[in-house]
Short mmCIF file of C-alpha atoms in Angstrom, two decimals:
data_model
loop_
_atom_site.label_atom_id
_atom_site.label_comp_id
_atom_site.label_asym_id
_atom_site.label_seq_id
_atom_site.Cartn_x
_atom_site.Cartn_y
_atom_site.Cartn_z
CA UNK X 1 -11.18 32.40 28.57
CA UNK X 2 -11.50 29.23 26.51
CA UNK X 3 -10.42 31.05 23.37
CA UNK X 4 -7.41 32.45 25.16
CA UNK X 5 -6.38 28.96 26.34
CA UNK X 6 -6.70 27.63 22.80
CA UNK X 7 -4.60 30.42 21.34
CA UNK X 8 -1.79 29.66 23.81
CA UNK X 9 -1.15 26.40 21.97
CA UNK X 10 -0.02 28.38 18.91
CA UNK X 11 2.25 30.91 20.64
CA UNK X 12 5.90 31.05 19.50
CA UNK X 13 8.02 28.38 21.14
CA UNK X 14 5.10 26.01 21.69
CA UNK X 15 4.07 23.18 19.45
CA UNK X 16 0.55 23.45 18.07
CA UNK X 17 -1.98 20.75 18.87
CA UNK X 18 -2.03 17.81 16.51
CA UNK X 19 -5.16 17.25 14.38
CA UNK X 20 -6.25 14.40 16.67
CA UNK X 21 -5.86 16.53 19.79
CA UNK X 22 -7.71 19.41 18.17
CA UNK X 23 -10.54 17.09 17.18
CA UNK X 24 -10.81 15.59 20.67
CA UNK X 25 -10.65 18.95 22.40
CA UNK X 26 -13.12 20.49 19.97
CA UNK X 27 -15.64 17.66 20.41
CA UNK X 28 -15.30 17.88 24.21
CA UNK X 29 -15.87 21.64 24.20
CA UNK X 30 -18.92 21.28 21.98
CA UNK X 31 -20.43 18.70 24.34
CA UNK X 32 -19.55 20.88 27.32
CA UNK X 33 -21.27 23.85 25.70
CA UNK X 34 -24.39 21.83 24.83
CA UNK X 35 -24.78 20.43 28.36
CA UNK X 36 -24.18 23.88 29.84
CA UNK X 37 -26.79 25.43 27.56
CA UNK X 38 -29.36 22.78 28.48
CA UNK X 39 -28.64 23.24 32.18
CA UNK X 40 -28.95 27.00 31.89
CA UNK X 41 -32.22 26.67 30.00
CA UNK X 42 -33.56 24.41 32.76
CA UNK X 43 -33.22 27.21 35.29
CA UNK X 44 -30.95 27.90 38.28
CA UNK X 45 -33.16 26.43 41.01
CA UNK X 46 -31.99 22.82 40.72
CA UNK X 47 -29.43 20.98 38.56
CA UNK X 48 -30.53 18.00 36.48
CA UNK X 49 -27.98 17.53 33.72
CA UNK X 50 -24.59 18.08 35.38
CA UNK X 51 -23.98 14.34 35.42
CA UNK X 52 -23.83 14.38 31.62
CA UNK X 53 -20.55 16.30 31.89
CA UNK X 54 -18.92 12.95 32.74
CA UNK X 55 -19.10 12.20 29.02
CA UNK X 56 -16.85 15.17 28.17
CA UNK X 57 -13.48 13.45 28.94
CA UNK X 58 -14.62 10.28 27.16
CA UNK X 59 -15.38 12.26 24.01
CA UNK X 60 -11.93 13.84 24.20
CA UNK X 61 -10.32 10.43 24.73
CA UNK X 62 -11.54 9.19 21.36
CA UNK X 63 -8.93 11.30 19.55
CA UNK X 64 -6.74 13.18 22.05
CA UNK X 65 -3.82 12.26 24.29
CA UNK X 66 -4.26 11.84 28.02
CA UNK X 67 -3.04 15.37 28.84
CA UNK X 68 -5.82 16.88 26.76
CA UNK X 69 -8.32 14.46 28.30
CA UNK X 70 -7.30 15.54 31.80
CA UNK X 71 -7.66 19.19 30.79
CA UNK X 72 -11.13 18.59 29.36
CA UNK X 73 -12.13 16.61 32.46
CA UNK X 74 -10.84 19.33 34.78
CA UNK X 75 -12.77 21.96 32.87
CA UNK X 76 -15.93 19.82 33.03
CA UNK X 77 -15.45 19.40 36.78
CA UNK X 78 -15.10 23.15 37.31
CA UNK X 79 -18.18 23.90 35.20
CA UNK X 80 -20.12 21.20 37.07
CA UNK X 81 -19.08 22.66 40.44
CA UNK X 82 -20.27 26.10 39.33
CA UNK X 83 -23.69 24.74 38.33
CA UNK X 84 -24.03 22.72 41.53
CA UNK X 85 -23.05 25.71 43.69
CA UNK X 86 -25.39 28.08 41.92
CA UNK X 87 -28.29 25.63 41.81
CA UNK X 88 -28.25 24.45 45.38
CA UNK X 89 -26.52 27.26 47.19
CA UNK X 90 -24.18 24.62 48.56
CA UNK X 91 -22.85 21.34 47.29
CA UNK X 92 -25.21 18.64 48.57
CA UNK X 93 -24.97 14.88 48.34
CA UNK X 94 -26.37 14.70 44.80
CA UNK X 95 -24.06 17.42 43.56
CA UNK X 96 -21.10 15.78 45.25
CA UNK X 97 -21.90 12.45 43.61
CA UNK X 98 -22.13 14.15 40.22
CA UNK X 99 -18.77 15.86 40.67
CA UNK X 100 -17.14 12.65 41.88
CA UNK X 101 -18.57 10.91 38.82
CA UNK X 102 -17.03 13.52 36.51
CA UNK X 103 -13.63 13.15 38.19
CA UNK X 104 -13.82 9.37 38.06
CA UNK X 105 -14.79 9.51 34.39
CA UNK X 106 -11.84 11.80 33.76
CA UNK X 107 -9.41 9.30 35.29
CA UNK X 108 -10.86 6.36 33.37
CA UNK X 109 -10.90 8.31 30.09
CA UNK X 110 -7.28 9.42 30.59
CA UNK X 111 -6.22 5.82 31.21
CA UNK X 112 -8.08 4.73 28.09
CA UNK X 113 -6.44 7.49 26.06
CA UNK X 114 -3.02 6.35 27.30
CA UNK X 115 -3.68 2.75 26.23
CA UNK X 116 -5.03 3.88 22.85
CA UNK X 117 -2.01 6.12 22.30
CA UNK X 118 0.42 3.29 23.07
CA UNK X 119 -1.41 0.93 20.74
CA UNK X 120 -1.42 3.57 18.02
CA UNK X 121 2.33 4.06 18.42
CA UNK X 122 2.88 0.30 18.23
CA UNK X 123 0.78 0.04 15.07
CA UNK X 124 2.68 2.95 13.51
CA UNK X 125 5.98 1.26 14.31
CA UNK X 126 4.77 -2.04 12.82
CA UNK X 127 3.66 -0.25 9.65
CA UNK X 128 7.03 1.48 9.43
CA UNK X 129 8.83 -1.85 9.81
CA UNK X 130 6.53 -3.40 7.21
CA UNK X 131 7.40 -0.62 4.77
CA UNK X 132 11.11 -1.14 5.45
CA UNK X 133 10.69 -4.89 4.89
CA UNK X 134 8.87 -4.27 1.63
CA UNK X 135 11.61 -1.90 0.43
CA UNK X 136 14.23 -4.50 1.35
CA UNK X 137 12.38 -7.14 -0.67
CA UNK X 138 11.54 -4.93 -3.65
CA UNK X 139 14.56 -2.82 -4.40
CA UNK X 140 14.11 0.04 -6.87
CA UNK X 141 14.82 -1.03 -10.45
CA UNK X 142 15.78 0.99 -13.51
CA UNK X 143 15.67 3.41 -15.08
CA UNK X 144 18.21 1.66 -17.35
CA UNK X 145 19.36 -1.94 -17.16
CA UNK X 146 21.62 -2.93 -20.02
CA UNK X 147 19.90 -2.14 -23.32
CA UNK X 148 16.49 -1.89 -21.64
CA UNK X 149 14.69 1.02 -20.09
CA UNK X 150 12.96 -0.47 -17.04
CA UNK X 151 10.35 0.74 -14.55
CA UNK X 152 8.69 -1.17 -11.73
CA UNK X 153 5.61 -0.34 -9.71
CA UNK X 154 3.91 -1.98 -6.74
CA UNK X 155 0.23 -1.19 -6.14
CA UNK X 156 -0.98 -2.37 -2.76
CA UNK X 157 -4.58 -3.37 -2.17
CA UNK X 158 -4.13 -2.44 1.51
CA UNK X 159 -4.17 1.27 2.17
CA UNK X 160 -2.48 0.84 5.54
CA UNK X 161 0.69 -0.79 4.28
CA UNK X 162 2.53 -1.48 1.04
CA UNK X 163 3.35 -5.08 1.80
CA UNK X 164 2.51 -8.35 0.11
CA UNK X 165 3.81 -11.33 -1.81
CA UNK X 166 4.26 -9.86 -5.29
CA UNK X 167 7.88 -9.56 -6.39
CA UNK X 168 10.09 -8.36 -9.23
CA UNK X 169 13.75 -7.79 -9.99
CA UNK X 170 15.85 -6.72 -12.98
CA UNK X 171 19.57 -7.58 -13.19
CA UNK X 172 22.28 -6.94 -15.77
CA UNK X 173 24.14 -10.26 -15.80
CA UNK X 174 26.93 -11.74 -17.98
CA UNK X 175 24.15 -13.57 -19.84
CA UNK X 176 22.15 -10.45 -20.61
CA UNK X 177 19.45 -8.51 -18.80
CA UNK X 178 17.34 -10.85 -16.70
CA UNK X 179 14.00 -9.96 -15.14
CA UNK X 180 11.72 -11.93 -12.85
CA UNK X 181 8.18 -11.17 -11.79
CA UNK X 182 6.28 -13.41 -9.41
CA UNK X 183 3.30 -13.77 -7.11
CA UNK X 184 3.37 -15.72 -3.86
CA UNK X 185 0.20 -17.51 -2.85
CA UNK X 186 -1.19 -15.84 0.24
CA UNK X 187 -0.71 -12.47 1.91
CA UNK X 188 0.99 -10.84 4.86
CA UNK X 189 4.33 -11.54 6.46
CA UNK X 190 4.45 -15.20 5.37
CA UNK X 191 4.08 -14.11 1.76
CA UNK X 192 6.78 -11.46 2.20
CA UNK X 193 9.09 -14.04 3.75
CA UNK X 194 8.67 -16.40 0.79
CA UNK X 195 9.05 -13.54 -1.68
CA UNK X 196 12.31 -12.58 -0.02
CA UNK X 197 13.52 -16.20 -0.31
CA UNK X 198 12.72 -16.30 -4.02
CA UNK X 199 14.35 -12.95 -4.70
CA UNK X 200 17.41 -13.81 -2.62
CA UNK X 201 17.91 -17.03 -4.57
CA UNK X 202 17.27 -15.32 -7.88
CA UNK X 203 19.75 -12.53 -7.21
CA UNK X 204 22.42 -15.20 -6.76
CA UNK X 205 21.65 -17.78 -9.44
CA UNK X 206 20.83 -15.20 -12.16
CA UNK X 207 24.56 -14.44 -12.32
CA UNK X 208 25.62 -18.09 -12.15
CA UNK X 209 23.35 -20.01 -14.52
CA UNK X 210 23.66 -19.70 -18.28
CA UNK X 211 20.21 -21.23 -18.93
CA UNK X 212 16.89 -19.93 -17.64
CA UNK X 213 15.73 -23.51 -17.16
CA UNK X 214 18.47 -24.03 -14.59
CA UNK X 215 17.41 -20.88 -12.78
CA UNK X 216 13.85 -22.21 -12.63
CA UNK X 217 15.11 -25.47 -11.13
CA UNK X 218 17.09 -23.60 -8.47
CA UNK X 219 14.14 -21.38 -7.57
CA UNK X 220 11.79 -24.37 -7.48
CA UNK X 221 14.02 -26.13 -4.95
CA UNK X 222 14.24 -22.95 -2.84
CA UNK X 223 10.45 -22.66 -2.77
CA UNK X 224 9.90 -26.36 -2.07
CA UNK X 225 12.24 -26.20 0.95
CA UNK X 226 10.42 -23.21 2.40
CA UNK X 227 6.68 -23.84 1.99
CA UNK X 228 3.96 -26.37 2.67
CA UNK X 229 2.29 -28.68 0.21
CA UNK X 230 -0.30 -26.10 -0.87
CA UNK X 231 2.00 -23.09 -1.18
CA UNK X 232 3.55 -21.99 -4.43
CA UNK X 233 4.89 -19.05 -6.41
CA UNK X 234 3.89 -18.19 -9.96
CA UNK X 235 6.70 -16.55 -11.90
CA UNK X 236 7.81 -15.41 -15.32
CA UNK X 237 11.50 -15.03 -16.16
CA UNK X 238 12.65 -12.85 -19.04
CA UNK X 239 16.09 -12.59 -20.62
CA UNK X 240 17.20 -10.04 -23.20
CA UNK X 241 20.49 -10.82 -24.89
CA UNK X 242 21.58 -9.01 -28.04
CA UNK X 243 18.03 -8.13 -29.00
CA UNK X 244 16.72 -11.65 -28.47
CA UNK X 245 13.99 -12.07 -25.87
CA UNK X 246 13.61 -15.39 -24.06
CA UNK X 247 10.69 -16.03 -21.70
CA UNK X 248 9.97 -18.97 -19.42
CA UNK X 249 6.66 -19.06 -17.60
CA UNK X 250 5.75 -20.94 -14.42
CA UNK X 251 1.99 -20.59 -14.13
CA UNK X 252 2.13 -16.82 -14.42
CA UNK X 253 0.06 -14.41 -16.58
CA UNK X 254 1.64 -14.07 -20.01
CA UNK X 255 3.62 -10.84 -20.62
CA UNK X 256 2.24 -8.41 -23.18
CA UNK X 257 4.44 -7.28 -26.09
CA UNK X 258 3.60 -3.79 -27.37
CA UNK X 259 4.79 -3.36 -30.95
CA UNK X 260 3.72 -0.74 -33.52
CA UNK X 261 0.30 -0.20 -31.97
CA UNK X 262 -0.39 -3.89 -31.40
CA UNK X 263 -0.59 -5.78 -28.11
CA UNK X 264 0.62 -9.38 -28.36
CA UNK X 265 0.28 -11.81 -25.41
CA UNK X 266 3.44 -13.91 -25.25
CA UNK X 267 1.88 -17.18 -24.18
CA UNK X 268 4.31 -20.04 -23.41
CA UNK X 269 4.62 -22.92 -25.90
CA UNK X 270 3.31 -25.27 -23.20
CA UNK X 271 1.81 -24.60 -19.75
CA UNK X 272 3.95 -25.24 -16.67
CA UNK X 273 3.00 -25.32 -12.98
CA UNK X 274 4.21 -22.70 -10.48
CA UNK X 275 7.46 -22.85 -8.54
CA UNK X 276 7.17 -25.46 -5.82
CA UNK X 277 5.57 -28.01 -8.14
CA UNK X 278 8.68 -28.92 -10.18
CA UNK X 279 7.79 -27.03 -13.37
CA UNK X 280 9.26 -28.20 -16.68
CA UNK X 281 9.32 -25.02 -18.73
CA UNK X 282 9.62 -24.50 -22.46
CA UNK X 283 11.07 -21.14 -23.48
CA UNK X 284 9.45 -18.75 -25.89
CA UNK X 285 11.90 -16.77 -28.02
CA UNK X 286 11.16 -13.49 -29.79
CA UNK X 287 13.35 -11.11 -31.76
CA UNK X 288 12.98 -7.60 -30.40
CA UNK X 289 12.63 -4.49 -32.55
CA UNK X 290 13.69 -1.00 -31.44
CA UNK X 291 10.79 0.63 -29.61
CA UNK X 292 9.25 -2.66 -28.45
CA UNK X 293 7.81 -2.60 -24.96
CA UNK X 294 7.03 -5.52 -22.69
CA UNK X 295 4.58 -5.42 -19.78
CA UNK X 296 5.05 -7.93 -16.97
CA UNK X 297 2.33 -8.06 -14.32
CA UNK X 298 0.85 -10.20 -11.56
CA UNK X 299 -2.67 -11.59 -11.57
CA UNK X 300 -4.03 -8.72 -9.47
CA UNK X 301 -4.19 -6.75 -12.72
CA UNK X 302 -6.14 -9.47 -14.50
CA UNK X 303 -8.56 -9.77 -11.56
CA UNK X 304 -9.25 -6.04 -11.16
CA UNK X 305 -12.91 -5.42 -11.94
CA UNK X 306 -15.87 -3.21 -11.25
CA UNK X 307 -19.44 -4.47 -11.20
CA UNK X 308 -18.23 -7.81 -12.58
CA UNK X 309 -16.42 -6.26 -15.57
CA UNK X 310 -12.67 -6.86 -15.68
CA UNK X 311 -10.19 -4.12 -16.50
CA UNK X 312 -9.50 -4.29 -20.28
CA UNK X 313 -5.74 -4.54 -20.01
CA UNK X 314 -5.04 -5.75 -23.55
CA UNK X 315 -7.45 -3.27 -25.13
CA UNK X 316 -6.00 -0.24 -23.36
CA UNK X 317 -2.37 -1.30 -22.99
CA UNK X 318 -1.01 0.46 -26.08
CA UNK X 319 -2.83 3.72 -25.41
CA UNK X 320 -1.68 3.80 -21.80
CA UNK X 321 1.79 2.27 -22.10
CA UNK X 322 2.95 2.93 -25.65
CA UNK X 323 4.08 6.54 -25.20
CA UNK X 324 6.39 8.58 -22.98
CA UNK X 325 8.93 6.91 -20.73
CA UNK X 326 8.30 3.53 -19.20
CA UNK X 327 7.74 5.23 -15.84
CA UNK X 328 5.13 7.50 -17.41
CA UNK X 329 3.43 4.47 -18.91
CA UNK X 330 3.09 2.70 -15.57
CA UNK X 331 1.78 5.90 -13.97
CA UNK X 332 -0.90 6.08 -16.66
CA UNK X 333 -1.82 2.43 -16.18
CA UNK X 334 -2.09 2.77 -12.41
CA UNK X 335 -4.27 5.86 -12.69
CA UNK X 336 -6.59 4.18 -15.19
CA UNK X 337 -6.74 1.02 -13.09
CA UNK X 338 -7.54 2.75 -9.80
CA UNK X 339 -10.20 4.80 -11.58
CA UNK X 340 -11.70 1.63 -13.08
CA UNK X 341 -12.13 -0.12 -9.70
CA UNK X 342 -13.19 3.09 -7.90
CA UNK X 343 -10.10 2.90 -5.74
CA UNK X 344 -10.87 -0.57 -4.32
CA UNK X 345 -8.41 -3.27 -5.36
CA UNK X 346 -8.87 -6.85 -4.15
CA UNK X 347 -5.26 -7.95 -4.63
CA UNK X 348 -1.79 -6.43 -4.78
CA UNK X 349 -0.34 -5.77 -8.21
CA UNK X 350 3.27 -5.73 -9.36
CA UNK X 351 4.05 -4.12 -12.71
CA UNK X 352 7.27 -4.02 -14.74
CA UNK X 353 7.50 -2.23 -18.08
CA UNK X 354 10.52 -2.70 -20.37
CA UNK X 355 11.52 -0.90 -23.55
CA UNK X 356 14.12 -2.10 -26.02
CA UNK X 357 15.75 0.92 -27.62
CA UNK X 358 17.95 -1.06 -29.98
CA UNK X 359 21.72 -1.58 -30.05
CA UNK X 360 22.38 2.17 -30.40
CA UNK X 361 20.41 3.11 -27.31
CA UNK X 362 17.72 4.97 -29.24
CA UNK X 363 16.09 8.25 -28.38
CA UNK X 364 13.58 8.75 -25.60
CA UNK X 365 10.13 9.83 -26.67
CA UNK X 366 8.61 12.79 -24.85
CA UNK X 367 5.39 12.11 -23.00
CA UNK X 368 2.23 13.71 -24.43
CA UNK X 369 0.44 15.98 -21.99
CA UNK X 370 -2.74 13.91 -22.30
CA UNK X 371 -1.20 10.56 -21.59
CA UNK X 372 -0.27 10.40 -17.89
CA UNK X 373 -3.39 10.22 -15.77
CA UNK X 374 -5.72 9.69 -18.70
CA UNK X 375 -7.91 7.42 -16.64
CA UNK X 376 -11.18 8.43 -18.07
CA UNK X 377 -10.15 8.23 -21.72
#
């Protein structure tokens, strides 16, 4: 009979039980079977274990919805009534108390399942809104911006939601291709709010200001108006114009230039504090060569470690990022990174990889079959 009832949930026109409902119902049936077996083994003269059937709806309520909990509780009540009737010949006071306890437990468990289900739906909605907020802050970039092939990637340290204070943007402006990458101090919605302020300001002033220093001043004022004394945003701004690369750095990890098998950190001429602390930046200028790649990243990459050993970004950058498309390169880096930390990151990471193909646009290089996902190499 139980098997027939289970099969009805898969008949045409009816929706099958969800995994959670199946788990709750399955656990409840197992407990029901165990208690029934123990009661049968104890003999038919007197019942001793029927009261344990009150746990059946509570077990179902851990995973299942209230309708399934009520069904499991009803089944436990019927089985309990059968045992009480067989054991005593008639339902006495003890048997009645046991059956009332099972019914009361069923009602309480169903109410608990209802509350849990509502909370789960609220959490799911919040996670959905968080994902929408993150997508609104970090718009997709690439695959081509001006003379640069561009790919961006956000790696969240929180499995439940891709949301945090890391930011990036790439724009094709009258002054060349301009890219920003930044990291807001802190986490959660406050960090996302500040990241959205920085990106909103940048998306406006990047088209208006001819000098990166002026953009830094505008962003610094936007941050200072929006945060407390201890809040700040590290950032690196990059401009490519006619093959010339200009970088200004506000307390951010130095970008890595990948050129002919070498990895060159592009440290600023002089250190500058983050946005919010009135940074006075000095630009670093490089002449790009066709095929050059530039990796921009937040400090979550530099802090990724296992057993106290940091991920060797500079040592492995060329092998992971120097081949295939820029998107393939970031996929390789993420795979190697997650493998290095055994899947446990302590901070969010934003990655942007650029490739300068030269004034003629260049030719894309096919990705070797061994490159993407070569985490263990």
